[in-house]
Amino acid sequence: MLRSLVGSEMCIRDRNKIDKSIKLFEEAQLLMPGGVNSPVRAFKNIGGNPIFFEKASGAYLYDADGNEYIDYIGSWGPMIMGHSHPKIVDAIKKQAELGTSYGAPTGIESEVAVLIKKCLPSIEKIRMVNSGTEATMSSIRLARGYTNRDKIIKFDGCYHGHVDSLLIKAGSGVLTFGLPDSPGIPKDLAKHTLSCPFNNKEEFLKVFESVKDDLAAVIVEPIAGNMGFVPGDIDFLKLLREVTTANGSILIFDEVMSGFRVSLGGAQEVFGIIPDLTALGKVIGGGLPVGAFGGKQEIMDQLAPLGPVYQAGTLSGNPLAMAAGSALLNLIIDENPYEKLESKASSLLSGMQHIMDSAGIPFSSNQIGGMFGFFFSETLPKNIDDVTQTNDETFIRFLNACIGNGIYFAPSKYEAGFISTKHTDLEIEKTLTIINLSLIHISEPTRLLSISYAVFCL
Ligand code: KE4
């Protein structure tokens, strides 16, 4: 739908025509709570009708009405090499012809395990599961079983999936809906989880001292992607490593989003800090449902059938998902695209910074590799409280202007952004041009549904 912008007229409309998405959403709301299968997709945070997609290719998504979007979510991480990569599609097709699930061991699970271990040497043994939630949930249980202790420390605004023990002051969709502590979690369980401010050494030490004799694990997103994009301070992360080592507690890095996204070796390679256990997801499944957790052999061998800590999954290590994961991991290892991704994200963010500065709109951004975040605030947030203080109204206007004109950023300020190897200078240029032309919608409370200036060239 979008013509190349080089030398062509370009204008902004309030929104693409999304009649089919509207109809699909009406139907879906009669069938699924909120009309979605994961809350953040409901657009509750930014208003408006969620977009229903039908197709994706490279850097682009295509909705039910045929509108084209430049995609900066990439299914929350997996689409690092672009959507519908031919090698991943072929791998899935080939495996599907051999069967989609056997409920029995396959060689391809070991192939993926070898690829992951090659990139994350801290993982001596690994267990495949079906989601990031399962990976963190199982890591928590394993840490409690291995240490025979109950307490867990997590950090405000970090999201580790919808695990009972970890939905305490969580980020991502939980925060988007202002539900940091979800109902339905028994107080007798929640009391074993303490949450501290992220990047705050003093507060962490206070809580640590109060529970250290019964502390099973500290779990952290070393690069938080669920309160916007907020990297851990290196000194803060080093402190977590030091005190857990001295105390015999397990340090769990939740790299479900940062793994294979910020560098080949994840955040643990970026910071040079080795956790005891790592939770993974997203990229390792190539877009199919896969999670994994792994780490020191002496800890992992506590898992059934070797050890007493039970963990299982009918579709864990599913051959179709392993085929997709293996294909994507091989692509990433061969190409090692992180410098390219860093440069693409940097072009996007510096262009956005220039536009916002010229319009006098407070704006800051951050990135590592192809994972990034931006905030409508002068200074970069260091924790969830800082993120909450950033300008909601401007964010909502910005998001509506972008999504309405074919730029698909995450529909919540508590999420991160992702760029792929398929985003070229043209996509970056299109994005910046649309943002620039949308400024009237972004910088002041405009009647988004009534004003349209110039006409979008189809
Ligand atoms: P899943 O169970 O959604 O596969 O993974 C949970 C999870 C665990 N750890 C981290 C660091 C994560 O970011 C996630 C899930 N990420 C969100 C994006 N903020 C998934 C999107 C959604 O909830 O729909």
Short mmCIF file of C-alpha atoms and ligand atoms in Angstrom, two decimals:
data_model
loop_
_atom_site.label_atom_id
_atom_site.label_comp_id
_atom_site.label_asym_id
_atom_site.label_seq_id
_atom_site.Cartn_x
_atom_site.Cartn_y
_atom_site.Cartn_z
CA MET A 1 0.00 0.00 0.00
CA LEU A 2 2.82 2.37 0.79
CA ARG A 3 4.64 3.67 -2.26
CA SER A 4 8.33 4.32 -1.92
CA LEU A 5 8.66 7.71 -0.33
CA VAL A 6 11.60 8.79 -2.36
CA GLY A 7 10.33 11.66 -4.52
CA SER A 8 6.67 10.88 -3.89
CA GLU A 9 4.00 12.95 -2.18
CA MET A 10 3.24 11.66 1.27
CA CYS A 11 0.54 12.55 3.68
CA ILE A 12 -1.09 11.23 6.77
CA ARG A 13 -4.57 10.01 7.32
CA ASP A 14 -6.15 9.54 10.73
CA ARG A 15 -6.24 5.78 10.39
CA ASN A 16 -6.06 3.12 7.76
CA LYS A 17 -9.45 1.62 6.91
CA ILE A 18 -9.81 -1.31 9.31
CA ASP A 19 -13.41 -2.44 8.84
CA LYS A 20 -12.50 -6.14 8.81
CA SER A 21 -10.39 -5.82 11.99
CA ILE A 22 -13.36 -4.11 13.64
CA LYS A 23 -15.69 -6.94 12.61
CA LEU A 24 -13.21 -9.63 13.63
CA PHE A 25 -12.76 -7.96 17.02
CA GLU A 26 -16.53 -7.84 17.60
CA GLU A 27 -16.75 -11.57 16.88
CA ALA A 28 -13.67 -12.41 18.96
CA GLN A 29 -15.04 -10.60 22.01
CA LEU A 30 -17.99 -13.01 22.07
CA LEU A 31 -15.61 -15.97 22.11
CA MET A 32 -12.48 -14.97 24.08
CA PRO A 33 -12.13 -12.71 27.13
CA GLY A 34 -11.34 -9.25 25.74
CA GLY A 35 -11.32 -10.76 22.24
CA VAL A 36 -7.68 -11.79 22.53
CA ASN A 37 -5.53 -14.65 23.72
CA SER A 38 -2.99 -12.40 25.36
CA PRO A 39 -4.01 -9.13 27.07
CA VAL A 40 -1.41 -6.75 25.59
CA ARG A 41 -2.89 -7.38 22.13
CA ALA A 42 -6.20 -5.76 23.13
CA PHE A 43 -4.95 -2.16 22.67
CA LYS A 44 -6.59 -1.26 26.00
CA ASN A 45 -3.62 0.95 26.84
CA ILE A 46 -3.82 3.08 23.71
CA GLY A 47 -7.51 2.75 22.81
CA GLY A 48 -8.94 1.93 19.43
CA ASN A 49 -9.60 -1.37 17.73
CA PRO A 50 -6.78 -3.90 17.73
CA ILE A 51 -5.49 -4.77 14.28
CA PHE A 52 -6.15 -8.33 13.13
CA PHE A 53 -3.37 -9.61 10.90
CA GLU A 54 -3.46 -12.21 8.15
CA LYS A 55 0.04 -12.30 6.72
CA ALA A 56 3.61 -11.26 7.36
CA SER A 57 6.76 -11.15 5.28
CA GLY A 58 10.19 -9.72 5.97
CA ALA A 59 9.76 -6.45 7.90
CA TYR A 60 6.04 -6.22 7.13
CA LEU A 61 2.69 -7.26 8.56
CA TYR A 62 -0.54 -7.23 6.53
CA ASP A 63 -3.91 -6.85 8.24
CA ALA A 64 -7.31 -8.31 7.37
CA ASP A 65 -8.13 -5.17 5.37
CA GLY A 66 -4.94 -5.50 3.34
CA ASN A 67 -3.13 -2.61 5.04
CA GLU A 68 0.65 -2.88 5.25
CA TYR A 69 2.59 -2.19 8.44
CA ILE A 70 6.29 -1.91 9.13
CA ASP A 71 6.63 -4.24 12.11
CA TYR A 72 8.73 -3.25 15.15
CA ILE A 73 7.35 -5.98 17.43
CA GLY A 74 8.42 -9.03 15.45
CA SER A 75 6.18 -11.28 17.56
CA TRP A 76 7.95 -9.83 20.67
CA GLY A 77 11.37 -11.04 19.55
CA PRO A 78 11.43 -14.20 17.38
CA MET A 79 11.35 -12.44 13.99
CA ILE A 80 14.97 -11.30 14.16
CA MET A 81 15.57 -12.47 10.56
CA GLY A 82 12.19 -11.19 9.35
CA HIS A 83 8.81 -12.83 9.00
CA SER A 84 8.31 -15.97 6.83
CA HIS A 85 12.00 -16.52 6.27
CA PRO A 86 12.16 -19.14 3.46
CA LYS A 87 14.62 -21.34 5.37
CA ILE A 88 12.36 -21.45 8.43
CA VAL A 89 9.24 -22.04 6.34
CA ASP A 90 10.98 -24.88 4.48
CA ALA A 91 12.18 -26.46 7.72
CA ILE A 92 8.64 -26.43 9.12
CA LYS A 93 7.18 -27.84 5.88
CA LYS A 94 9.74 -30.66 5.75
CA GLN A 95 9.15 -31.62 9.37
CA ALA A 96 5.37 -31.41 9.02
CA GLU A 97 5.54 -34.03 6.26
CA LEU A 98 7.38 -36.29 8.72
CA GLY A 99 4.87 -35.72 11.50
CA THR A 100 4.10 -32.86 13.86
CA SER A 101 4.50 -34.54 17.24
CA TYR A 102 5.54 -37.97 18.47
CA GLY A 103 5.41 -37.59 22.27
CA ALA A 104 8.77 -39.31 22.24
CA PRO A 105 12.40 -38.18 22.01
CA THR A 106 13.83 -36.95 18.69
CA GLY A 107 17.35 -36.11 17.51
CA ILE A 108 16.30 -32.60 16.56
CA GLU A 109 15.88 -31.66 20.23
CA SER A 110 19.57 -32.37 20.76
CA GLU A 111 20.39 -30.32 17.64
CA VAL A 112 18.71 -27.27 19.17
CA ALA A 113 20.28 -27.95 22.56
CA VAL A 114 23.75 -28.02 20.95
CA LEU A 115 23.10 -24.72 19.14
CA ILE A 116 21.95 -23.00 22.33
CA LYS A 117 24.85 -24.35 24.39
CA LYS A 118 27.24 -23.14 21.67
CA CYS A 119 26.02 -19.58 22.18
CA LEU A 120 25.42 -19.64 25.94
CA PRO A 121 28.27 -21.64 27.54
CA SER A 122 26.69 -21.13 31.00
CA ILE A 123 24.11 -23.69 29.91
CA GLU A 124 25.65 -27.10 30.63
CA LYS A 125 22.26 -28.86 30.41
CA ILE A 126 18.91 -27.63 29.11
CA ARG A 127 15.22 -28.61 29.24
CA MET A 128 12.85 -27.56 26.44
CA VAL A 129 9.37 -26.34 27.33
CA ASN A 130 6.54 -24.58 25.46
CA SER A 131 6.66 -20.98 26.62
CA GLY A 132 8.70 -18.42 28.49
CA THR A 133 6.29 -18.79 31.39
CA GLU A 134 7.00 -22.50 31.64
CA ALA A 135 10.73 -21.77 31.49
CA THR A 136 10.67 -19.34 34.43
CA MET A 137 8.10 -21.37 36.39
CA SER A 138 10.25 -24.50 36.07
CA SER A 139 13.43 -22.57 36.93
CA ILE A 140 11.82 -21.32 40.14
CA ARG A 141 10.69 -24.81 41.14
CA LEU A 142 14.13 -26.24 40.34
CA ALA A 143 15.88 -23.53 42.38
CA ARG A 144 13.58 -24.21 45.36
CA GLY A 145 14.11 -27.96 45.00
CA TYR A 146 17.88 -27.67 44.67
CA THR A 147 18.33 -25.28 47.62
CA ASN A 148 15.48 -26.61 49.76
CA ARG A 149 14.53 -22.97 50.37
CA ASP A 150 11.29 -21.11 49.55
CA LYS A 151 11.89 -17.38 49.07
CA ILE A 152 12.30 -15.72 45.67
CA ILE A 153 13.42 -12.15 45.01
CA LYS A 154 12.29 -10.46 41.80
CA PHE A 155 12.23 -6.83 40.70
CA ASP A 156 9.40 -4.33 40.23
CA GLY A 157 8.42 -4.06 36.57
CA CYS A 158 10.21 -7.23 35.50
CA TYR A 159 7.78 -9.67 33.90
CA HIS A 160 8.55 -13.36 33.86
CA GLY A 161 5.32 -14.73 32.39
CA HIS A 162 2.12 -15.47 34.26
CA VAL A 163 3.67 -17.69 36.94
CA ASP A 164 1.86 -17.51 40.29
CA SER A 165 5.10 -16.95 42.16
CA LEU A 166 6.18 -14.18 39.80
CA LEU A 167 3.02 -12.15 39.14
CA ILE A 168 4.06 -9.87 41.94
CA LYS A 169 4.66 -6.24 40.88
CA ALA A 170 5.18 -7.58 37.37
CA GLY A 171 5.60 -5.56 34.19
CA SER A 172 4.37 -5.94 30.60
CA GLY A 173 0.65 -6.48 30.20
CA VAL A 174 0.14 -6.81 33.96
CA LEU A 175 1.38 -3.27 34.46
CA THR A 176 -0.37 -2.04 31.33
CA PHE A 177 -3.62 -2.96 33.02
CA GLY A 178 -2.50 -1.72 36.45
CA LEU A 179 -2.68 -5.24 37.91
CA PRO A 180 0.81 -5.60 39.39
CA ASP A 181 -0.48 -8.24 41.78
CA SER A 182 -3.02 -10.44 40.00
CA PRO A 183 -5.97 -11.82 42.01
CA GLY A 184 -6.06 -15.60 42.25
CA ILE A 185 -2.64 -16.04 43.83
CA PRO A 186 -2.85 -17.46 47.37
CA LYS A 187 -1.34 -15.15 49.98
CA ASP A 188 0.49 -18.16 51.40
CA LEU A 189 2.32 -18.45 48.09
CA ALA A 190 2.76 -14.75 47.34
CA LYS A 191 4.44 -14.22 50.72
CA HIS A 192 7.43 -16.20 49.47
CA THR A 193 8.11 -13.69 46.70
CA LEU A 194 9.71 -10.36 47.53
CA SER A 195 9.93 -7.66 44.89
CA CYS A 196 12.52 -4.86 45.02
CA PRO A 197 13.04 -1.73 42.90
CA PHE A 198 15.07 -2.57 39.76
CA ASN A 199 18.61 -1.16 39.62
CA ASN A 200 18.51 -0.25 43.33
CA LYS A 201 21.39 -1.93 45.17
CA GLU A 202 20.53 -0.55 48.61
CA GLU A 203 16.90 -1.66 48.55
CA PHE A 204 17.89 -5.08 47.25
CA LEU A 205 20.46 -5.60 50.03
CA LYS A 206 17.87 -4.68 52.65
CA VAL A 207 15.40 -7.29 51.37
CA PHE A 208 18.17 -9.83 50.78
CA GLU A 209 19.39 -9.54 54.39
CA SER A 210 15.84 -10.11 55.64
CA VAL A 211 15.33 -13.43 53.81
CA LYS A 212 18.80 -14.72 52.90
CA ASP A 213 18.63 -17.86 55.06
CA ASP A 214 15.58 -19.03 53.10
CA LEU A 215 16.41 -17.47 49.72
CA ALA A 216 16.14 -20.03 46.90
CA ALA A 217 16.69 -17.66 43.99
CA VAL A 218 16.94 -14.16 42.61
CA ILE A 219 15.32 -13.84 39.18
CA VAL A 220 15.92 -10.82 36.98
CA GLU A 221 15.54 -9.63 33.42
CA PRO A 222 19.18 -8.49 32.98
CA ILE A 223 17.86 -6.27 30.19
CA ALA A 224 14.29 -5.48 31.16
CA GLY A 225 11.95 -5.42 28.17
CA ASN A 226 8.68 -5.35 30.11
CA MET A 227 8.86 -1.87 31.57
CA GLY A 228 9.83 -0.41 28.23
CA PHE A 229 13.52 -1.06 27.52
CA VAL A 230 15.55 -0.62 30.73
CA PRO A 231 18.94 -2.40 30.93
CA GLY A 232 20.20 -3.49 34.33
CA ASP A 233 23.11 -1.41 35.67
CA ILE A 234 26.27 -3.53 35.49
CA ASP A 235 27.09 -2.87 39.18
CA PHE A 236 23.55 -3.86 40.17
CA LEU A 237 23.78 -7.14 38.24
CA LYS A 238 27.27 -7.82 39.61
CA LEU A 239 25.92 -7.38 43.14
CA LEU A 240 23.15 -9.93 42.48
CA ARG A 241 25.81 -12.38 41.30
CA GLU A 242 28.10 -11.76 44.26
CA VAL A 243 25.49 -12.10 47.01
CA THR A 244 23.75 -15.15 45.50
CA THR A 245 27.08 -16.95 45.08
CA ALA A 246 28.09 -16.20 48.68
CA ASN A 247 24.65 -17.17 49.98
CA GLY A 248 24.21 -20.40 47.99
CA SER A 249 21.12 -18.96 46.28
CA ILE A 250 20.45 -19.44 42.56
CA LEU A 251 20.78 -16.49 40.16
CA ILE A 252 18.28 -16.84 37.32
CA PHE A 253 18.62 -14.62 34.24
CA ASP A 254 15.31 -14.38 32.45
CA GLU A 255 16.51 -13.97 28.88
CA VAL A 256 13.25 -14.98 27.25
CA MET A 257 13.34 -11.66 25.38
CA SER A 258 17.01 -10.61 25.48
CA GLY A 259 18.32 -14.08 24.60
CA PHE A 260 19.65 -14.13 21.02
CA ARG A 261 18.18 -10.62 20.64
CA VAL A 262 20.86 -8.31 22.08
CA SER A 263 23.82 -10.49 21.08
CA LEU A 264 24.56 -14.10 20.18
CA GLY A 265 25.31 -14.82 23.83
CA GLY A 266 22.46 -12.72 25.21
CA ALA A 267 22.67 -10.26 28.07
CA GLN A 268 25.02 -12.56 29.98
CA GLU A 269 27.55 -12.06 27.17
CA VAL A 270 26.91 -8.29 27.01
CA PHE A 271 27.49 -7.88 30.76
CA GLY A 272 29.98 -10.73 31.25
CA ILE A 273 27.93 -12.07 34.18
CA ILE A 274 27.19 -15.80 34.34
CA PRO A 275 23.89 -16.88 35.95
CA ASP A 276 23.26 -20.30 37.45
CA LEU A 277 20.11 -20.77 35.35
CA THR A 278 18.85 -19.02 32.22
CA ALA A 279 15.27 -18.93 30.94
CA LEU A 280 14.87 -18.64 27.17
CA GLY A 281 12.01 -18.39 24.66
CA LYS A 282 10.86 -16.61 21.53
CA VAL A 283 13.89 -16.67 19.17
CA ILE A 284 14.76 -20.30 19.99
CA GLY A 285 11.40 -21.41 18.58
CA GLY A 286 11.64 -19.46 15.33
CA GLY A 287 8.12 -18.17 15.96
CA LEU A 288 6.67 -21.49 17.16
CA PRO A 289 5.83 -22.13 20.84
CA VAL A 290 9.15 -22.88 22.53
CA GLY A 291 10.74 -22.00 25.84
CA ALA A 292 13.75 -23.52 27.56
CA PHE A 293 15.67 -23.30 30.79
CA GLY A 294 19.18 -24.45 31.43
CA GLY A 295 22.34 -23.95 33.41
CA LYS A 296 24.73 -25.77 35.72
CA GLN A 297 24.59 -29.55 35.31
CA GLU A 298 24.55 -30.17 39.08
CA ILE A 299 21.38 -28.08 39.31
CA MET A 300 19.71 -29.33 36.11
CA ASP A 301 20.30 -32.97 37.06
CA GLN A 302 17.90 -32.48 39.97
CA LEU A 303 15.12 -32.61 37.37
CA ALA A 304 13.07 -35.77 36.80
CA PRO A 305 13.72 -38.38 35.55
CA LEU A 306 17.25 -38.02 37.01
CA GLY A 307 16.36 -36.12 40.14
CA PRO A 308 13.33 -35.48 42.35
CA VAL A 309 12.17 -32.11 40.95
CA TYR A 310 9.28 -32.88 38.66
CA GLN A 311 8.79 -31.02 35.38
CA ALA A 312 7.12 -32.32 32.20
CA GLY A 313 5.37 -31.31 28.97
CA THR A 314 3.44 -33.22 26.29
CA LEU A 315 4.73 -30.97 23.52
CA SER A 316 8.09 -30.07 25.06
CA GLY A 317 10.79 -30.36 22.38
CA ASN A 318 8.06 -30.66 19.72
CA PRO A 319 9.77 -31.59 16.42
CA LEU A 320 7.98 -28.89 14.40
CA ALA A 321 9.00 -26.18 16.88
CA MET A 322 12.51 -27.61 17.11
CA ALA A 323 12.77 -27.57 13.29
CA ALA A 324 11.83 -23.88 13.23
CA GLY A 325 14.15 -23.10 16.13
CA SER A 326 17.05 -25.00 14.61
CA ALA A 327 16.61 -23.21 11.27
CA LEU A 328 16.53 -19.77 12.91
CA LEU A 329 19.41 -20.43 15.29
CA ASN A 330 21.56 -21.68 12.40
CA LEU A 331 20.71 -18.54 10.41
CA ILE A 332 21.63 -16.32 13.36
CA ILE A 333 24.87 -18.15 14.13
CA ASP A 334 25.92 -18.05 10.45
CA GLU A 335 25.05 -14.37 10.00
CA ASN A 336 25.72 -12.98 13.52
CA PRO A 337 23.56 -9.95 12.58
CA TYR A 338 23.96 -7.98 15.80
CA GLU A 339 26.17 -5.16 14.52
CA LYS A 340 23.78 -4.65 11.60
CA LEU A 341 20.76 -4.73 13.92
CA GLU A 342 22.45 -2.25 16.28
CA SER A 343 23.11 0.12 13.39
CA LYS A 344 19.54 -0.14 12.04
CA ALA A 345 18.02 0.50 15.45
CA SER A 346 20.42 3.40 15.97
CA SER A 347 19.35 5.00 12.67
CA LEU A 348 15.70 4.70 13.66
CA LEU A 349 16.16 6.07 17.18
CA SER A 350 18.47 8.95 16.24
CA GLY A 351 16.00 9.95 13.54
CA MET A 352 13.15 9.86 16.05
CA GLN A 353 15.23 11.87 18.52
CA HIS A 354 15.87 14.54 15.88
CA ILE A 355 12.18 14.79 14.99
CA MET A 356 11.05 15.05 18.61
CA ASP A 357 13.80 17.55 19.51
CA SER A 358 12.79 19.74 16.57
CA ALA A 359 9.19 19.66 17.80
CA GLY A 360 10.20 20.33 21.41
CA ILE A 361 8.74 16.99 22.53
CA PRO A 362 10.67 15.41 25.47
CA PHE A 363 12.01 12.11 24.14
CA SER A 364 14.73 9.60 25.06
CA SER A 365 15.65 6.17 23.75
CA ASN A 366 17.96 3.24 24.38
CA GLN A 367 19.01 0.08 22.59
CA ILE A 368 21.25 -2.97 22.75
CA GLY A 369 21.63 -4.92 19.52
CA GLY A 370 18.27 -5.00 17.76
CA MET A 371 16.21 -4.58 20.95
CA PHE A 372 15.24 -1.01 21.80
CA GLY A 373 12.88 1.28 23.64
CA PHE A 374 11.83 4.92 23.62
CA PHE A 375 10.16 7.17 26.17
CA PHE A 376 8.41 10.51 26.08
CA SER A 377 10.61 11.94 28.80
CA GLU A 378 13.81 14.00 28.80
CA THR A 379 15.78 11.41 30.75
CA LEU A 380 16.06 7.67 30.34
CA PRO A 381 14.11 5.72 33.00
CA LYS A 382 16.10 3.50 35.34
CA ASN A 383 13.15 1.65 36.87
CA ILE A 384 9.40 1.16 36.62
CA ASP A 385 8.54 4.28 38.62
CA ASP A 386 10.50 6.40 36.15
CA VAL A 387 8.69 4.72 33.25
CA THR A 388 5.30 5.33 34.85
CA GLN A 389 6.17 9.06 35.06
CA THR A 390 6.76 9.29 31.28
CA ASN A 391 4.09 11.08 29.28
CA ASP A 392 1.13 8.75 28.66
CA GLU A 393 -0.89 11.17 26.54
CA THR A 394 1.94 11.79 24.08
CA PHE A 395 2.69 8.07 23.91
CA ILE A 396 -0.94 7.24 23.15
CA ARG A 397 -1.19 9.93 20.46
CA PHE A 398 2.12 8.80 18.97
CA LEU A 399 1.09 5.16 18.88
CA ASN A 400 -2.30 5.87 17.32
CA ALA A 401 -0.72 8.08 14.67
CA CYS A 402 1.87 5.40 13.87
CA ILE A 403 -0.44 2.39 13.84
CA GLY A 404 -3.05 4.37 11.92
CA ASN A 405 -0.44 4.99 9.24
CA GLY A 406 1.25 1.64 8.97
CA ILE A 407 3.98 1.70 11.62
CA TYR A 408 3.47 -1.06 14.18
CA PHE A 409 5.16 -0.32 17.51
CA ALA A 410 4.17 -2.14 20.73
CA PRO A 411 0.80 -0.82 21.99
CA SER A 412 2.08 -0.11 25.51
CA LYS A 413 4.86 2.04 26.95
CA TYR A 414 5.74 -0.94 29.14
CA GLU A 415 7.04 -2.93 26.17
CA ALA A 416 10.20 -2.99 24.05
CA GLY A 417 10.76 -2.76 20.30
CA PHE A 418 12.59 -5.08 17.93
CA ILE A 419 14.19 -4.56 14.54
CA SER A 420 15.04 -7.31 12.06
CA THR A 421 17.65 -7.91 9.38
CA LYS A 422 14.87 -7.26 6.84
CA HIS A 423 14.39 -3.63 7.92
CA THR A 424 16.31 -1.63 5.30
CA ASP A 425 17.03 2.10 5.00
CA LEU A 426 13.71 2.38 3.14
CA GLU A 427 11.69 1.07 6.09
CA ILE A 428 13.56 3.38 8.46
CA GLU A 429 12.99 6.32 6.09
CA LYS A 430 9.28 5.49 5.71
CA THR A 431 8.94 5.23 9.50
CA LEU A 432 10.63 8.57 10.17
CA THR A 433 8.67 10.33 7.42
CA ILE A 434 5.36 9.09 8.83
CA ILE A 435 6.38 10.11 12.35
CA ASN A 436 7.43 13.53 11.10
CA LEU A 437 4.17 14.04 9.24
CA SER A 438 2.22 12.84 12.29
CA LEU A 439 3.72 15.46 14.58
CA ILE A 440 0.55 17.53 14.60
CA HIS A 441 -1.22 14.47 16.03
CA ILE A 442 1.56 13.79 18.50
CA SER A 443 2.46 17.18 19.88
CA GLU A 444 -0.99 18.48 20.76
CA PRO A 445 -4.39 17.05 21.66
CA THR A 446 -5.82 16.90 18.17
CA ARG A 447 -9.09 15.45 17.04
CA LEU A 448 -7.38 12.35 15.73
CA LEU A 449 -10.56 11.08 14.14
CA SER A 450 -11.57 14.32 12.46
CA ILE A 451 -8.42 16.02 11.13
CA SER A 452 -6.66 14.69 8.13
CA TYR A 453 -4.23 16.78 6.27
CA ALA A 454 -2.93 15.90 2.87
CA VAL A 455 -3.91 12.49 1.65
CA PHE A 456 -1.95 9.33 2.11
CA CYS A 457 -0.68 8.14 -1.29
CA LEU A 458 -1.83 4.59 -1.87
P1 KE4 B 1 5.53 -16.38 27.35
O1 KE4 B 1 4.93 -17.29 28.38
O2 KE4 B 1 4.59 -15.24 26.98
O3 KE4 B 1 6.05 -17.13 26.12
O4 KE4 B 1 6.84 -15.72 27.99
C1 KE4 B 1 6.72 -15.04 29.21
C2 KE4 B 1 7.89 -14.09 29.37
C3 KE4 B 1 8.89 -14.42 30.26
N1 KE4 B 1 9.96 -13.62 30.43
C4 KE4 B 1 10.07 -12.47 29.74
C5 KE4 B 1 11.27 -11.59 29.96
C6 KE4 B 1 9.08 -12.08 28.81
O5 KE4 B 1 9.20 -10.92 28.13
C7 KE4 B 1 7.96 -12.91 28.62
C8 KE4 B 1 6.83 -12.55 27.68
N2 KE4 B 1 6.97 -11.34 26.96
C9 KE4 B 1 5.75 -10.68 26.59
C10 KE4 B 1 6.15 -9.35 25.96
N3 KE4 B 1 6.29 -8.35 26.95
C11 KE4 B 1 4.90 -11.52 25.70
C12 KE4 B 1 3.77 -10.78 25.02
C13 KE4 B 1 2.44 -11.17 25.60
O6 KE4 B 1 2.31 -11.29 26.83
O7 KE4 B 1 1.51 -11.30 24.77
#
